Amino acid sequence: NVALSPSDSYAGGGTWFEHSGETLVCERGGALLHAGGLPHCGVPVTRGVRHLLVLFLLAAPLPLLAGRLQAIGAAAGTKPQFFSQPRRRPADLALSSAALQLAIEANPRDAESYSQLGHN
């Protein structure tokens, strides 16, 4: 994430990290880099406007690709629940199956992708 707004133009905001409980805020022009698999979230802005340039970098061997494809496949294959708010879209089994097949190709030793594919 590259901060495009000066920190005095908004209140709140930042990136919260689960492992430390810390919220980090960068000054304009500053950048925050972290592993995508590290549990984190954006903190709501309570005043003003915060602009960021968000970039995703993937390593050449794509070590997290199988996990990302597995997550997409699992989410796409989820059936909607009658009482969930907001209502989820119906399951997309074609997308789910395709993503899980790619996850297996990327990492054939991960049994979870096979298991998820079996549920479709």
Coordinates of N, CA and C in Angstrom, one line a residue:
N1 N 0.9 -1.2 0.0 CA 0.0 0.0 0.0 C 0.9 1.2 0.0
V2 N 0.6 2.1 -0.9 CA 1.3 3.4 -0.9 C 0.4 4.5 -0.6
A3 N 0.7 5.3 0.5 CA -0.2 6.3 0.9 C -0.2 7.5 0.0
L4 N -1.3 7.9 -0.5 CA -1.4 9.1 -1.4 C -2.0 10.3 -0.8
S5 N -2.6 10.1 0.4 CA -3.1 11.3 1.2 C -2.3 11.6 2.4
P6 N -2.1 12.9 2.7 CA -1.4 13.2 4.0 C -2.2 12.7 5.2
S7 N -1.6 12.2 6.2 CA -2.3 11.7 7.3 C -3.2 12.7 8.1
D8 N -2.9 14.0 7.9 CA -3.8 15.0 8.6 C -5.0 15.3 7.8
S9 N -5.2 14.7 6.6 CA -6.4 14.9 5.8 C -7.6 14.0 6.1
Y10 N -7.3 13.0 7.1 CA -8.4 12.1 7.5 C -8.1 11.7 8.9
A11 N -9.2 11.1 9.5 CA -9.0 10.5 10.8 C -9.4 9.0 10.7
G12 N -8.8 8.2 11.6 CA -9.0 6.7 11.5 C -8.1 6.2 10.4
G13 N -8.5 5.1 9.8 CA -7.7 4.6 8.7 C -6.5 3.8 9.2
G14 N -5.8 3.3 8.3 CA -4.6 2.5 8.6 C -4.8 1.0 8.3
T15 N -3.8 0.2 8.5 CA -3.9 -1.2 8.3 C -3.7 -1.9 9.7
W16 N -4.6 -2.7 10.1 CA -4.5 -3.4 11.4 C -4.0 -4.8 11.1
F17 N -3.1 -5.3 12.0 CA -2.5 -6.6 11.8 C -2.9 -7.5 13.1
E18 N -3.5 -8.6 12.8 CA -4.0 -9.5 13.8 C -2.9 -10.0 14.8
H19 N -1.8 -10.4 14.3 CA -0.7 -11.0 15.1 C -0.2 -10.0 16.2
S20 N -0.2 -8.7 15.9 CA 0.3 -7.8 16.9 C -0.8 -6.9 17.5
G21 N -1.9 -6.8 16.8 CA -2.9 -5.9 17.3 C -2.6 -4.4 16.9
E22 N -1.5 -4.2 16.2 CA -1.1 -2.9 15.8 C -1.9 -2.4 14.6
T23 N -2.1 -1.0 14.5 CA -2.6 -0.4 13.4 C -1.5 0.5 12.9
L24 N -1.1 0.3 11.6 CA 0.0 1.1 11.0 C -0.6 2.1 10.0
V25 N -0.1 3.4 10.1 CA -0.6 4.4 9.2 C 0.7 5.0 8.6
C26 N 0.7 5.1 7.2 CA 1.8 5.7 6.5 C 1.5 7.1 6.2
E27 N 2.6 7.9 6.2 CA 2.5 9.3 5.7 C 2.5 9.3 4.2
R28 N 2.0 10.4 3.6 CA 2.0 10.5 2.1 C 3.3 10.1 1.5
G29 N 3.3 9.2 0.5 CA 4.5 8.7 -0.1 C 5.1 7.5 0.6
G30 N 4.7 7.2 1.8 CA 5.2 6.0 2.5 C 4.5 4.8 2.0
A31 N 5.2 3.6 2.2 CA 4.6 2.4 1.7 C 4.7 1.4 2.8
L32 N 3.7 0.5 2.8 CA 3.6 -0.6 3.7 C 3.6 -1.9 2.9
L33 N 4.5 -2.8 3.2 CA 4.6 -4.0 2.5 C 4.5 -5.2 3.5
H34 N 3.7 -6.2 3.1 CA 3.5 -7.3 4.0 C 3.1 -8.5 3.2
A35 N 3.3 -9.7 3.7 CA 2.8 -10.9 3.1 C 1.3 -10.9 3.0
G36 N 0.8 -11.3 1.9 CA -0.7 -11.3 1.7 C -1.4 -12.3 2.6
G37 N -0.7 -13.3 3.0 CA -1.3 -14.3 3.9 C -1.4 -13.9 5.4
L38 N -0.7 -12.8 5.7 CA -0.7 -12.3 7.1 C -2.1 -11.7 7.4
P39 N -2.8 -12.2 8.3 CA -4.2 -11.7 8.6 C -4.1 -10.2 8.9
H40 N -4.9 -9.4 8.2 CA -4.9 -7.9 8.3 C -6.2 -7.4 7.7
C41 N -6.5 -6.1 8.0 CA -7.6 -5.5 7.4 C -7.4 -4.0 7.5
G42 N -8.2 -3.3 6.6 CA -8.2 -1.8 6.6 C -9.1 -1.3 7.8
V43 N -8.6 -0.3 8.4 CA -9.4 0.4 9.5 C -10.3 1.5 8.9
P44 N -11.5 1.5 9.3 CA -12.4 2.6 8.7 C -11.9 4.0 8.9
V45 N -12.1 4.8 7.9 CA -11.8 6.2 8.0 C -13.0 6.9 8.6
T46 N -12.8 7.7 9.6 CA -14.0 8.3 10.3 C -14.2 9.8 9.9
R47 N -13.2 10.4 9.3 CA -13.3 11.8 8.8 C -12.4 12.0 7.6
G48 N -12.9 12.7 6.6 CA -12.0 13.0 5.5 C -12.0 11.8 4.5
V49 N -11.0 11.9 3.7 CA -10.8 10.9 2.6 C -9.4 10.4 2.6
R50 N -9.2 9.1 2.5 CA -7.9 8.5 2.5 C -7.7 7.7 1.1
H51 N -6.7 8.1 0.4 CA -6.4 7.4 -0.9 C -5.2 6.6 -0.8
L52 N -5.2 5.4 -1.4 CA -4.1 4.5 -1.4 C -3.9 3.9 -2.8
L53 N -2.7 3.6 -3.1 CA -2.4 2.8 -4.3 C -2.0 1.4 -3.7
V54 N -2.9 0.4 -4.0 CA -2.7 -0.9 -3.5 C -2.1 -1.8 -4.6
L55 N -1.0 -2.5 -4.3 CA -0.3 -3.3 -5.3 C -0.2 -4.7 -4.7
F56 N -0.3 -5.7 -5.6 CA -0.1 -7.1 -5.2 C 1.1 -7.6 -6.0
L57 N 2.1 -8.2 -5.3 CA 3.3 -8.7 -6.0 C 3.2 -10.2 -5.8
L58 N 3.5 -11.0 -6.9 CA 3.5 -12.4 -6.8 C 4.9 -12.8 -7.2
A59 N 5.5 -13.7 -6.4 CA 6.8 -14.3 -6.6 C 6.8 -15.1 -7.9
A60 N 7.9 -15.2 -8.6 CA 8.0 -16.0 -9.8 C 7.5 -17.5 -9.6
P61 N 7.9 -18.2 -8.6 CA 7.4 -19.5 -8.4 C 5.9 -19.6 -7.9
L62 N 5.4 -18.5 -7.6 CA 4.0 -18.4 -7.1 C 3.7 -19.3 -5.9
P63 N 4.4 -19.2 -4.8 CA 4.1 -20.1 -3.7 C 2.8 -20.0 -3.1
L64 N 2.1 -18.9 -3.2 CA 0.8 -18.8 -2.6 C -0.3 -19.0 -3.6
L65 N 0.0 -19.3 -4.8 CA -1.0 -19.4 -5.9 C -2.0 -20.5 -5.6
A66 N -1.5 -21.7 -5.1 CA -2.4 -22.8 -4.9 C -3.4 -22.4 -3.8
G67 N -3.0 -21.8 -2.7 CA -3.8 -21.4 -1.6 C -4.9 -20.3 -2.0
R68 N -4.5 -19.4 -2.9 CA -5.4 -18.4 -3.4 C -6.5 -19.0 -4.3
L69 N -6.0 -19.9 -5.2 CA -7.0 -20.6 -6.0 C -7.9 -21.5 -5.2
Q70 N -7.4 -22.1 -4.2 CA -8.3 -22.9 -3.3 C -9.3 -22.1 -2.6
A71 N -8.9 -20.9 -2.1 CA -9.9 -20.0 -1.5 C -10.9 -19.5 -2.5
I72 N -10.5 -19.2 -3.7 CA -11.5 -18.8 -4.7 C -12.5 -19.9 -5.0
G73 N -11.9 -21.1 -5.2 CA -12.8 -22.3 -5.5 C -13.7 -22.6 -4.4
A74 N -13.3 -22.5 -3.1 CA -14.1 -22.8 -2.0 C -15.2 -21.8 -1.9
A75 N -14.9 -20.5 -2.0 CA -15.9 -19.4 -1.9 C -16.9 -19.5 -3.0
A76 N -16.5 -19.8 -4.3 CA -17.4 -19.9 -5.4 C -18.3 -21.0 -5.3
G77 N -17.9 -22.1 -4.6 CA -18.8 -23.3 -4.5 C -19.7 -23.2 -3.3
T78 N -19.6 -22.2 -2.5 CA -20.5 -22.1 -1.3 C -21.9 -21.8 -1.7
K79 N -22.8 -22.6 -1.1 CA -24.2 -22.5 -1.4 C -24.7 -21.3 -0.6
P80 N -25.7 -20.5 -1.2 CA -26.3 -19.4 -0.4 C -27.0 -19.9 0.8
Q81 N -27.1 -19.1 1.8 CA -27.9 -19.4 3.0 C -29.1 -18.6 3.0
F82 N -30.2 -19.1 3.4 CA -31.5 -18.4 3.3 C -31.6 -17.2 4.2
F83 N -30.9 -17.2 5.4 CA -31.0 -16.2 6.3 C -29.8 -15.3 6.4
S84 N -28.9 -15.4 5.5 CA -27.7 -14.6 5.6 C -27.9 -13.2 5.0
Q85 N -27.3 -12.2 5.6 CA -27.5 -10.8 5.2 C -26.1 -10.3 5.0
P86 N -25.7 -9.7 3.9 CA -26.5 -9.6 2.7 C -26.6 -10.9 2.0
R87 N -27.6 -11.1 1.2 CA -27.8 -12.3 0.5 C -26.6 -12.6 -0.4
R88 N -26.1 -13.9 -0.4 CA -25.0 -14.3 -1.2 C -25.5 -14.8 -2.6
R89 N -24.7 -14.6 -3.6 CA -25.0 -15.1 -4.9 C -25.0 -16.7 -4.9
P90 N -25.8 -17.3 -5.8 CA -25.8 -18.7 -5.8 C -24.4 -19.3 -6.1
A91 N -24.2 -20.5 -5.8 CA -22.9 -21.2 -6.0 C -22.6 -21.2 -7.5
D92 N -21.3 -20.9 -7.8 CA -20.8 -21.0 -9.2 C -19.9 -22.2 -9.3
L93 N -20.5 -23.4 -9.5 CA -19.8 -24.6 -9.5 C -18.8 -24.7 -10.6
A94 N -19.0 -24.1 -11.7 CA -18.0 -24.2 -12.8 C -16.8 -23.4 -12.4
L95 N -16.9 -22.2 -11.9 CA -15.8 -21.4 -11.4 C -15.1 -22.2 -10.3
S96 N -15.9 -22.7 -9.3 CA -15.3 -23.4 -8.2 C -14.4 -24.6 -8.6
S97 N -15.0 -25.4 -9.5 CA -14.3 -26.6 -10.0 C -13.0 -26.2 -10.8
A98 N -13.1 -25.2 -11.6 CA -11.9 -24.7 -12.4 C -10.8 -24.2 -11.5
A99 N -11.2 -23.4 -10.5 CA -10.2 -22.8 -9.6 C -9.5 -24.0 -8.8
L100 N -10.3 -24.9 -8.3 CA -9.8 -26.0 -7.5 C -8.9 -26.9 -8.4
Q101 N -9.2 -27.1 -9.6 CA -8.4 -27.9 -10.5 C -7.0 -27.2 -10.7
L102 N -7.1 -25.9 -10.9 CA -5.8 -25.1 -11.0 C -5.0 -25.2 -9.7
A103 N -5.7 -25.2 -8.6 CA -5.0 -25.3 -7.3 C -4.3 -26.6 -7.2
I104 N -4.9 -27.7 -7.6 CA -4.3 -29.0 -7.6 C -3.1 -29.1 -8.5
E105 N -3.2 -28.5 -9.7 CA -2.1 -28.4 -10.6 C -0.9 -27.7 -10.0
A106 N -1.2 -26.5 -9.3 CA -0.1 -25.7 -8.7 C 0.5 -26.4 -7.5
N107 N -0.3 -27.2 -6.7 CA 0.3 -27.9 -5.6 C -0.5 -29.2 -5.4
P108 N -0.1 -30.3 -6.1 CA -0.8 -31.5 -6.1 C -0.7 -32.3 -4.7
R109 N 0.2 -31.8 -3.8 CA 0.3 -32.5 -2.5 C -0.7 -31.9 -1.4
D110 N -1.4 -30.9 -1.8 CA -2.4 -30.3 -0.8 C -3.7 -31.0 -0.9
A111 N -4.0 -31.8 0.1 CA -5.2 -32.6 0.1 C -6.5 -31.8 0.2
E112 N -6.4 -30.6 0.7 CA -7.6 -29.7 0.9 C -8.3 -29.4 -0.4
S113 N -7.5 -29.1 -1.4 CA -8.1 -28.8 -2.7 C -8.9 -30.0 -3.3
Y114 N -8.3 -31.2 -3.1 CA -9.0 -32.4 -3.5 C -10.3 -32.6 -2.8
S115 N -10.2 -32.3 -1.5 CA -11.4 -32.4 -0.6 C -12.5 -31.5 -1.0
Q116 N -12.1 -30.2 -1.2 CA -13.1 -29.2 -1.7 C -13.7 -29.6 -3.0
L117 N -12.9 -30.1 -3.9 CA -13.4 -30.5 -5.2 C -14.4 -31.6 -5.1
G118 N -14.2 -32.5 -4.2 CA -15.1 -33.6 -3.9 C -16.4 -33.2 -3.4
H119 N -16.5 -32.0 -2.7 CA -17.8 -31.5 -2.2 C -18.6 -30.8 -3.3
N120 N -18.0 -30.5 -4.5 CA -18.7 -29.9 -5.6 C -19.5 -31.0 -6.3

